Tab-separated table of C-alpha atoms and ligand atoms in Angstrom:
chain	number	residue	atom	x	y	z
A	1	MET	CA	-0.009	-0.003	0.007
A	2	PRO	CA	1.404	3.465	-0.825
A	3	LEU	CA	2.555	5.296	2.269
A	4	SER	CA	0.228	8.202	1.531
A	5	ARG	CA	-2.746	5.896	2.079
A	6	ARG	CA	-1.527	4.407	5.366
A	7	TRP	CA	-2.901	5.729	8.631
A	8	THR	CA	-0.433	7.183	11.093
A	9	LEU	CA	-0.787	6.444	14.799
A	10	THR	CA	-2.190	9.991	15.153
A	11	ARG	CA	-4.927	9.284	12.626
A	12	TYR	CA	-5.792	5.949	14.234
A	13	LEU	CA	-6.167	7.664	17.609
A	14	ILE	CA	-8.343	10.434	16.137
A	15	GLU	CA	-10.595	7.903	14.392
A	16	GLU	CA	-10.904	5.919	17.649
A	17	ARG	CA	-11.753	9.072	19.564
A	18	ARG	CA	-14.715	9.735	17.266
A	19	ARG	CA	-16.450	6.880	19.117
A	20	PHE	CA	-16.567	9.168	22.159
A	21	PRO	CA	-17.693	12.617	20.981
A	22	GLY	CA	-17.244	14.063	24.480
A	23	ALA	CA	-13.640	12.878	24.852
A	24	SER	CA	-11.100	15.568	25.633
A	25	GLY	CA	-8.252	14.169	23.560
A	26	ASP	CA	-6.037	13.881	26.655
A	27	LEU	CA	-5.656	10.107	26.243
A	28	ASN	CA	-4.591	10.517	22.617
A	29	ALA	CA	-2.076	13.181	23.524
A	30	LEU	CA	-0.677	10.973	26.286
A	31	ILE	CA	-0.328	7.956	23.976
A	32	LEU	CA	1.452	10.095	21.390
A	33	ASP	CA	3.929	11.208	24.027
A	34	VAL	CA	4.478	7.599	25.067
A	35	SER	CA	5.051	6.704	21.390
A	36	LEU	CA	7.637	9.477	21.184
A	37	ALA	CA	9.408	7.983	24.201
A	38	CYS	CA	9.386	4.620	22.414
A	39	LYS	CA	10.899	6.180	19.278
A	40	ALA	CA	13.653	7.724	21.377
A	41	ILE	CA	14.341	4.398	23.092
A	42	ALA	CA	14.339	2.578	19.731
A	43	ARG	CA	17.033	4.976	18.628
A	44	ILE	CA	19.293	4.477	21.602
A	45	VAL	CA	18.790	0.705	21.589
A	46	SER	CA	19.846	0.615	17.934
A	47	PHE	CA	23.156	2.274	18.848
A	48	GLY	CA	24.008	-0.495	21.299
A	49	THR	CA	27.382	-0.056	22.887
A	50	LEU	CA	28.013	2.987	20.683
A	51	ASN	CA	25.817	5.001	23.063
A	52	ASP	CA	28.126	7.573	24.605
A	53	ASN	CA	25.525	9.074	26.899
A	54	ALA	CA	24.380	5.921	28.667
A	55	PRO	CA	24.796	6.192	32.445
A	56	ALA	CA	27.187	3.770	34.103
A	57	GLY	CA	25.597	0.392	34.777
A	58	GLY	CA	26.126	-2.167	37.476
A	59	SER	CA	23.408	-1.021	39.860
A	60	VAL	CA	20.526	-3.068	41.228
A	61	ASN	CA	16.893	-1.960	40.933
A	62	VAL	CA	14.058	-2.153	43.475
A	63	GLN	CA	13.344	-5.722	42.410
A	64	GLY	CA	16.875	-6.731	43.362
A	65	GLU	CA	17.707	-7.283	39.689
A	66	ALA	CA	20.761	-6.129	37.773
A	67	GLN	CA	19.987	-2.798	36.140
A	68	GLN	CA	21.463	-2.164	32.718
A	69	PRO	CA	22.518	1.357	31.725
A	70	LEU	CA	19.785	1.322	29.084
A	71	ASP	CA	17.157	0.398	31.715
A	72	VAL	CA	18.017	3.644	33.486
A	73	LEU	CA	18.143	5.713	30.317
A	74	SER	CA	14.845	4.298	29.006
A	75	ASN	CA	13.205	5.002	32.345
A	76	ASP	CA	14.380	8.630	32.212
A	77	ILE	CA	13.061	8.976	28.671
A	78	PHE	CA	9.601	7.699	29.672
A	79	LEU	CA	9.493	10.138	32.610
A	80	ARG	CA	10.793	13.167	30.736
A	81	MET	CA	8.589	12.725	27.700
A	82	THR	CA	5.348	12.343	29.625
A	83	ASP	CA	5.503	14.161	32.971
A	84	TRP	CA	5.139	17.677	31.540
A	85	ASN	CA	2.011	17.229	29.394
A	86	GLY	CA	-0.711	17.798	31.969
A	87	HIS	CA	-2.449	14.484	31.326
A	88	LEU	CA	-0.919	12.453	34.128
A	89	ALA	CA	-1.525	12.413	37.875
A	90	GLY	CA	1.491	10.161	38.419
A	91	MET	CA	3.547	7.263	37.126
A	92	ALA	CA	4.961	3.953	38.297
A	93	SER	CA	7.907	2.172	36.748
A	94	GLU	CA	9.701	-1.119	37.183
A	95	GLU	CA	12.829	0.893	37.855
A	96	LEU	CA	11.401	3.136	40.605
A	97	GLU	CA	10.499	1.903	44.060
A	98	ALA	CA	7.892	4.601	44.709
A	99	PRO	CA	5.477	6.332	42.325
A	100	HIS	CA	6.886	9.217	40.316
A	101	GLN	CA	5.241	12.533	41.109
A	102	ILE	CA	4.459	15.103	38.455
A	103	PRO	CA	6.990	17.894	39.063
A	104	ALA	CA	5.923	21.080	40.786
A	105	GLY	CA	4.985	23.645	38.200
A	106	SER	CA	3.553	21.107	35.760
A	107	GLN	CA	-0.170	20.628	35.447
A	108	ARG	CA	-1.594	17.343	36.776
A	109	GLY	CA	-4.124	15.293	34.797
A	110	LYS	CA	-6.536	12.426	35.144
A	111	TYR	CA	-4.483	9.406	34.084
A	112	LEU	CA	-1.882	7.150	35.677
A	113	LEU	CA	0.872	5.555	33.599
A	114	THR	CA	2.703	2.375	34.564
A	115	PHE	CA	5.559	0.997	32.512
A	116	ASP	CA	8.435	-1.395	32.104
A	117	PRO	CA	10.785	0.902	30.187
A	118	LEU	CA	12.900	-1.950	28.838
A	119	ASP	CA	11.655	-5.522	28.968
A	120	GLY	CA	14.056	-8.346	28.328
A	121	SER	CA	16.996	-6.081	29.067
A	122	SER	CA	19.232	-9.036	29.936
A	123	ASN	CA	19.200	-9.546	26.145
A	124	ILE	CA	20.691	-6.162	25.286
A	125	ASP	CA	24.315	-7.274	25.389
A	126	VAL	CA	23.558	-10.148	23.007
A	127	ASN	CA	21.591	-8.037	20.487
A	128	VAL	CA	18.275	-9.833	20.919
A	129	SER	CA	14.927	-8.036	20.726
A	130	VAL	CA	13.817	-5.969	23.702
A	131	GLY	CA	10.802	-3.709	24.177
A	132	SER	CA	8.844	-1.278	26.368
A	133	ILE	CA	5.470	-2.085	27.950
A	134	PHE	CA	2.927	0.456	29.225
A	135	SER	CA	-0.510	0.651	30.780
A	136	VAL	CA	-2.854	3.620	31.280
A	137	LEU	CA	-5.281	3.731	34.224
A	138	ARG	CA	-7.651	6.455	35.400
A	139	ALA	CA	-6.454	8.252	38.515
A	140	PRO	CA	-8.918	7.981	41.414
A	141	GLN	CA	-11.330	10.934	41.354
A	142	ALA	CA	-10.064	12.113	44.745
A	143	VAL	CA	-6.587	12.494	43.261
A	144	VAL	CA	-7.882	14.442	40.265
A	145	ASP	CA	-10.042	16.706	42.430
A	146	SER	CA	-7.355	17.479	44.999
A	147	GLY	CA	-4.291	17.431	42.759
A	148	ARG	CA	-2.472	15.695	45.611
A	149	ASP	CA	0.598	13.499	45.179
A	150	VAL	CA	-0.150	9.930	44.101
A	151	THR	CA	0.399	6.999	46.455
A	152	GLU	CA	0.994	3.320	45.812
A	153	ALA	CA	-2.679	2.609	46.663
A	154	ASP	CA	-3.855	4.790	43.754
A	155	PHE	CA	-2.299	2.322	41.299
A	156	LEU	CA	-3.755	-0.845	42.838
A	157	GLN	CA	-6.534	-1.271	40.299
A	158	PRO	CA	-7.389	-4.529	38.513
A	159	GLY	CA	-6.355	-4.879	34.893
A	160	THR	CA	-9.998	-4.695	33.768
A	161	THR	CA	-9.892	-0.969	34.519
A	162	GLN	CA	-7.084	-0.232	32.052
A	163	VAL	CA	-7.968	2.477	29.538
A	164	ALA	CA	-5.164	1.659	27.144
A	165	ALA	CA	-2.126	-0.585	26.994
A	166	GLY	CA	0.623	-1.283	24.567
A	167	TYR	CA	4.171	-2.224	23.915
A	168	ALA	CA	6.962	-1.208	21.597
A	169	LEU	CA	9.194	-3.933	20.248
A	170	TYR	CA	12.733	-2.972	19.245
A	171	GLY	CA	13.431	-5.816	16.850
A	172	PRO	CA	14.671	-5.879	13.269
A	173	VAL	CA	11.850	-3.365	12.798
A	174	THR	CA	10.429	-1.218	15.543
A	175	MET	CA	6.723	-1.773	16.121
A	176	LEU	CA	4.136	-0.320	18.467
A	177	VAL	CA	1.185	-2.515	19.378
A	178	LEU	CA	-1.715	-0.746	21.057
A	179	THR	CA	-5.189	-1.295	22.447
A	180	VAL	CA	-7.526	1.476	23.530
A	181	GLY	CA	-10.195	-1.130	24.310
A	182	ASN	CA	-11.435	-1.618	20.766
A	183	GLY	CA	-9.258	-4.425	19.408
A	184	VAL	CA	-5.505	-4.384	18.868
A	185	ALA	CA	-3.603	-2.472	16.213
A	186	GLY	CA	0.039	-2.822	15.177
A	187	PHE	CA	2.111	0.074	13.833
A	188	THR	CA	5.528	-0.061	12.202
A	189	LEU	CA	8.046	2.737	12.623
A	190	ASN	CA	8.661	4.344	9.256
A	191	HIS	CA	12.150	5.793	9.551
A	192	ASN	CA	11.661	8.175	6.621
A	193	LEU	CA	8.705	9.843	8.296
A	194	GLY	CA	9.750	9.193	11.881
A	195	GLU	CA	6.154	8.046	12.412
A	196	PHE	CA	4.413	4.860	13.446
A	197	VAL	CA	2.130	3.814	10.581
A	198	LEU	CA	-0.696	1.303	10.810
A	199	THR	CA	0.470	-1.975	9.274
A	200	HIS	CA	-1.438	-4.562	11.325
A	201	PRO	CA	-5.043	-3.474	11.922
A	202	ASN	CA	-7.243	-5.717	14.038
A	203	LEU	CA	-4.680	-8.281	15.209
A	204	ARG	CA	-6.198	-11.593	16.291
A	205	VAL	CA	-4.522	-14.438	18.179
A	206	PRO	CA	-5.358	-17.837	16.614
A	207	GLU	CA	-7.394	-19.893	19.096
A	208	ASP	CA	-5.286	-23.040	18.676
A	209	THR	CA	-1.566	-23.564	18.541
A	210	HIS	CA	1.197	-26.138	18.662
A	211	GLU	CA	3.875	-23.770	19.990
A	212	PHE	CA	4.649	-23.093	23.652
A	213	ALA	CA	7.185	-20.916	25.481
A	214	ILE	CA	8.454	-21.600	28.984
A	215	ASN	CA	11.805	-21.519	30.752
A	216	THR	CA	12.276	-25.250	31.305
A	217	SER	CA	15.298	-24.715	33.548
A	218	ASN	CA	12.694	-23.977	36.246
A	219	SER	CA	10.869	-27.281	35.750
A	220	ARG	CA	11.823	-28.731	39.128
A	221	PHE	CA	10.005	-25.805	40.780
A	222	TRP	CA	6.818	-26.065	38.693
A	223	GLU	CA	3.459	-26.889	40.209
A	224	PRO	CA	1.856	-30.188	39.045
A	225	PRO	CA	-0.604	-28.663	36.512
A	226	VAL	CA	2.236	-26.907	34.656
A	227	LYS	CA	4.365	-29.997	34.714
A	228	ARG	CA	1.464	-32.029	33.330
A	229	TYR	CA	0.821	-29.510	30.553
A	230	VAL	CA	4.449	-29.363	29.418
A	231	ASP	CA	4.910	-33.152	29.697
A	232	GLU	CA	1.898	-33.621	27.439
A	233	CYS	CA	3.297	-31.153	24.886
A	234	LEU	CA	6.660	-32.926	24.928
A	235	ALA	CA	5.007	-36.315	24.457
A	236	GLY	CA	3.983	-35.092	20.986
A	237	LYS	CA	1.982	-37.127	18.501
A	238	PRO	CA	1.928	-40.457	20.395
A	239	GLY	CA	0.990	-38.632	23.646
A	240	PRO	CA	-2.392	-37.471	24.953
A	241	ARG	CA	-2.397	-34.341	22.768
A	242	GLY	CA	-1.944	-36.354	19.568
A	243	LYS	CA	0.244	-33.724	17.915
A	244	ASP	CA	3.827	-32.536	17.956
A	245	PHE	CA	4.688	-29.200	19.609
A	246	ASN	CA	7.386	-26.645	18.924
A	247	MET	CA	9.067	-24.610	21.660
A	248	ARG	CA	10.517	-21.078	21.804
A	249	TRP	CA	12.118	-19.031	24.609
A	250	ILE	CA	13.461	-15.555	23.891
A	251	ALA	CA	13.596	-14.300	27.517
A	252	SER	CA	11.928	-11.057	26.409
A	253	MET	CA	8.270	-11.413	27.259
A	254	VAL	CA	7.438	-8.542	24.935
A	255	ALA	CA	8.995	-10.397	21.985
A	256	GLU	CA	7.169	-13.616	22.937
A	257	ALA	CA	3.884	-11.702	23.159
A	258	HIS	CA	4.498	-10.291	19.715
A	259	ARG	CA	5.197	-13.679	18.189
A	260	ILE	CA	2.048	-15.030	19.762
A	261	LEU	CA	-0.002	-12.106	18.391
A	262	MET	CA	1.387	-12.781	14.938
A	263	ARG	CA	1.031	-16.556	14.750
A	264	GLY	CA	-0.447	-17.906	17.953
A	265	GLY	CA	1.216	-19.818	20.767
A	266	VAL	CA	1.150	-19.961	24.510
A	267	PHE	CA	3.557	-18.319	26.979
A	268	LEU	CA	3.962	-19.461	30.560
A	269	TYR	CA	5.891	-17.881	33.387
A	270	PRO	CA	3.889	-19.664	36.053
A	271	ARG	CA	3.945	-19.325	39.795
A	272	ASP	CA	6.542	-21.780	41.081
A	273	THR	CA	8.225	-22.805	44.297
A	274	ARG	CA	11.685	-21.435	43.538
A	275	ASP	CA	11.408	-18.500	45.926
A	276	PRO	CA	8.346	-18.430	48.224
A	277	ALA	CA	8.737	-14.671	48.499
A	278	LYS	CA	8.204	-14.310	44.739
A	279	PRO	CA	4.959	-15.819	43.465
A	280	GLY	CA	5.953	-15.732	39.807
A	281	ARG	CA	8.559	-13.765	37.908
A	282	LEU	CA	6.600	-11.125	36.037
A	283	ARG	CA	5.113	-7.992	37.517
A	284	LEU	CA	1.352	-7.519	37.544
A	285	LEU	CA	0.929	-3.805	36.980
A	286	TYR	CA	3.326	-3.120	34.116
A	287	GLU	CA	3.943	-6.537	32.538
A	288	ALA	CA	1.053	-8.966	33.090
A	289	ASN	CA	-1.853	-6.515	32.947
A	290	PRO	CA	-0.936	-4.607	29.751
A	291	ILE	CA	0.028	-7.794	27.892
A	292	GLY	CA	-3.110	-9.465	29.286
A	293	PHE	CA	-5.300	-6.596	28.047
A	294	ILE	CA	-3.757	-6.839	24.570
A	295	MET	CA	-4.213	-10.627	24.464
A	296	GLU	CA	-7.858	-10.434	25.514
A	297	GLN	CA	-8.568	-7.636	23.042
A	298	ALA	CA	-7.027	-9.778	20.300
A	299	GLY	CA	-9.264	-12.753	21.139
A	300	GLY	CA	-6.601	-14.559	23.148
A	301	ARG	CA	-6.601	-15.184	26.890
A	302	ALA	CA	-4.406	-14.200	29.831
A	303	SER	CA	-4.523	-15.978	33.159
A	304	THR	CA	-2.669	-16.576	36.391
A	305	GLY	CA	-3.352	-20.255	35.656
A	306	ARG	CA	-6.302	-20.137	38.015
A	307	GLN	CA	-8.183	-16.951	37.093
A	308	PRO	CA	-8.115	-14.255	34.430
A	309	VAL	CA	-5.164	-12.074	35.235
A	310	LEU	CA	-7.113	-8.891	34.530
A	311	GLY	CA	-9.477	-9.723	37.412
A	312	VAL	CA	-6.730	-9.824	40.046
A	313	GLN	CA	-6.931	-7.107	42.679
A	314	PRO	CA	-3.324	-5.886	43.024
A	315	SER	CA	-1.853	-5.678	46.502
A	316	ALA	CA	1.477	-3.961	45.797
A	317	LEU	CA	3.017	-1.750	43.133
A	318	HIS	CA	5.714	-4.261	42.204
A	319	GLN	CA	3.637	-7.392	42.863
A	320	ARG	CA	4.698	-10.475	40.916
A	321	ILE	CA	2.285	-13.002	39.543
A	322	GLY	CA	2.170	-16.258	37.611
A	323	LEU	CA	1.254	-15.532	33.997
A	324	VAL	CA	-0.038	-17.680	31.136
A	325	PHE	CA	-1.233	-16.054	27.928
A	326	GLY	CA	-1.855	-16.621	24.246
A	327	SER	CA	-4.090	-18.890	22.182
A	328	LYS	CA	-7.434	-19.129	23.948
A	329	ASN	CA	-8.021	-22.877	23.845
A	330	GLU	CA	-4.546	-23.617	25.130
A	331	VAL	CA	-4.771	-21.159	28.034
A	332	GLU	CA	-8.179	-22.581	28.954
A	333	ARG	CA	-6.702	-26.077	28.957
A	334	ILE	CA	-3.939	-24.937	31.357
A	335	GLU	CA	-6.610	-23.345	33.592
A	336	ARG	CA	-8.547	-26.655	33.586
A	337	TYR	CA	-5.402	-28.509	34.686
A	338	HIS	CA	-5.025	-26.026	37.547
A	339	HIS	CA	-8.620	-26.467	38.613
A	340	ASP	CA	-8.161	-30.230	38.590
A	341	THR	CA	-5.368	-29.863	41.182
A	342	PRO	CA	-5.948	-28.271	44.591
A	343	PRO	CA	-4.027	-24.985	44.918
A	344	ARG	CA	-0.804	-25.245	46.884
A	345	ASP	CA	-2.143	-22.843	49.556
A	346	SER	CA	-5.056	-25.149	50.386
A	347	ILE	CA	-2.778	-28.025	51.390
A	348	SER	CA	-2.042	-27.891	55.109
A	349	PRO	CA	1.691	-27.368	55.690
A	350	LEU	CA	1.542	-30.178	58.261
A	351	PHE	CA	0.756	-32.688	55.550
A	352	ALA	CA	2.444	-31.156	52.529
A	353	GLU	CA	5.507	-32.700	51.006
A	354	ARG	CA	8.567	-31.928	53.135
A	355	SER	CA	6.496	-31.234	56.226
A	356	LEU	CA	6.522	-32.315	59.834
A	357	PHE	CA	5.126	-35.708	58.863
A	358	ARG	CA	7.247	-36.416	55.818
A	359	ASP	CA	10.942	-36.306	55.317
B	401	AHG	P1	12.939	-7.322	32.630
B	401	AHG	O1	14.056	-7.301	31.630
B	401	AHG	O2	12.018	-6.128	32.468
B	401	AHG	O3	13.393	-7.507	34.042
B	401	AHG	O4	11.974	-8.572	32.302
B	401	AHG	C1	12.508	-9.800	31.957
B	401	AHG	C2	11.411	-10.829	32.086
B	401	AHG	C3	10.689	-11.161	30.818
B	401	AHG	O5	10.835	-10.311	29.772
B	401	AHG	C4	11.181	-12.508	30.413
B	401	AHG	O6	10.158	-13.257	29.893
B	401	AHG	C5	11.730	-13.058	31.664
B	401	AHG	O7	12.012	-11.994	32.510
B	401	AHG	C6	12.966	-13.841	31.410
B	401	AHG	O8	13.129	-14.725	32.443
B	401	AHG	P2	14.308	-15.804	32.520
B	401	AHG	O9	15.494	-15.041	32.987
B	401	AHG	O10	13.801	-16.795	33.532
B	401	AHG	O11	14.484	-16.419	31.164
B	402	MN	MN1	10.161	-6.792	32.041
B	403	MN	MN1	12.500	-4.002	32.424
């Protein structure tokens, strides 16, 4: 299609806004600023180790994880490109322990933004795709009315309340995938224009798949339903599933989500027993919920294994959660396997494996 006939992200947002004649346009303006942050991050990521202005690395973030210089830089870009525009009441980031306040002197708005500025950043040094993930929530009315600073509690809203969510993928091409609650659209960065143009309208996740993604090095910590599911996939054609499966693991959830949107599949980073203090690896507010919203809007499904992830009431800003998403029928099967097995918490510790009564 000639470029002149392709919609830009701006046009897509304007056409979507027509569904709500009373809308102020604040959400659109916010998403455009987020997309500008993503373009800036795409640029620095593409320079790799040639970046002269990257801050020194080697620190550890609030999650106790190694922080790459580009994690810090990407976080700063998200903050700087969105905190001035008057549309936000506050922000929360993977890289910041506490919510980020809109600076004094800047107007405060009615939305909250949560984000993972660089997902899969352990892949940066090996030149594998990384991305940014974001979610937009409404600020509680009391925050909007008073203009007060935001608190952690203001962000603890279930994923069903998200107004918009998206991710940018910095792969061989840079793409932005977005939902404003009316399906999922994919945009490709046109470097000549410096604009995201609509290349993948109405993305749909195929309901069935024969491709799964899981970090099998954790298998000894998996709960029985996950072990059963993966064992059945590995058994292939002669096994209970009666078909062969393929496996992928990129270690960038954003890249796995994109593959699944393009051709189906199922991704699991389930709750496991590796570290009782960490129920799962991925974070609810800025990883699981935005990707879950996109999957559901594309006809896929996102779950903790036991319940739809978007229905979970968050309890902490950096809460981790087990996550399974992708092709609907496959995710539902994994949920069935979980419901067939009593949850770990319901087994009395006195009688559980490795308890007082077992050695
Ligand atoms: P982040 O780089 O933002 O910390 O997230 C990394 C996440 C996710 O993208 C990926 O699926 C997972 O961690 C990789 O986990 P493993 O190290 O277990 O492969
Ligand atoms: Mn991440
Ligand atoms: Mn990250």
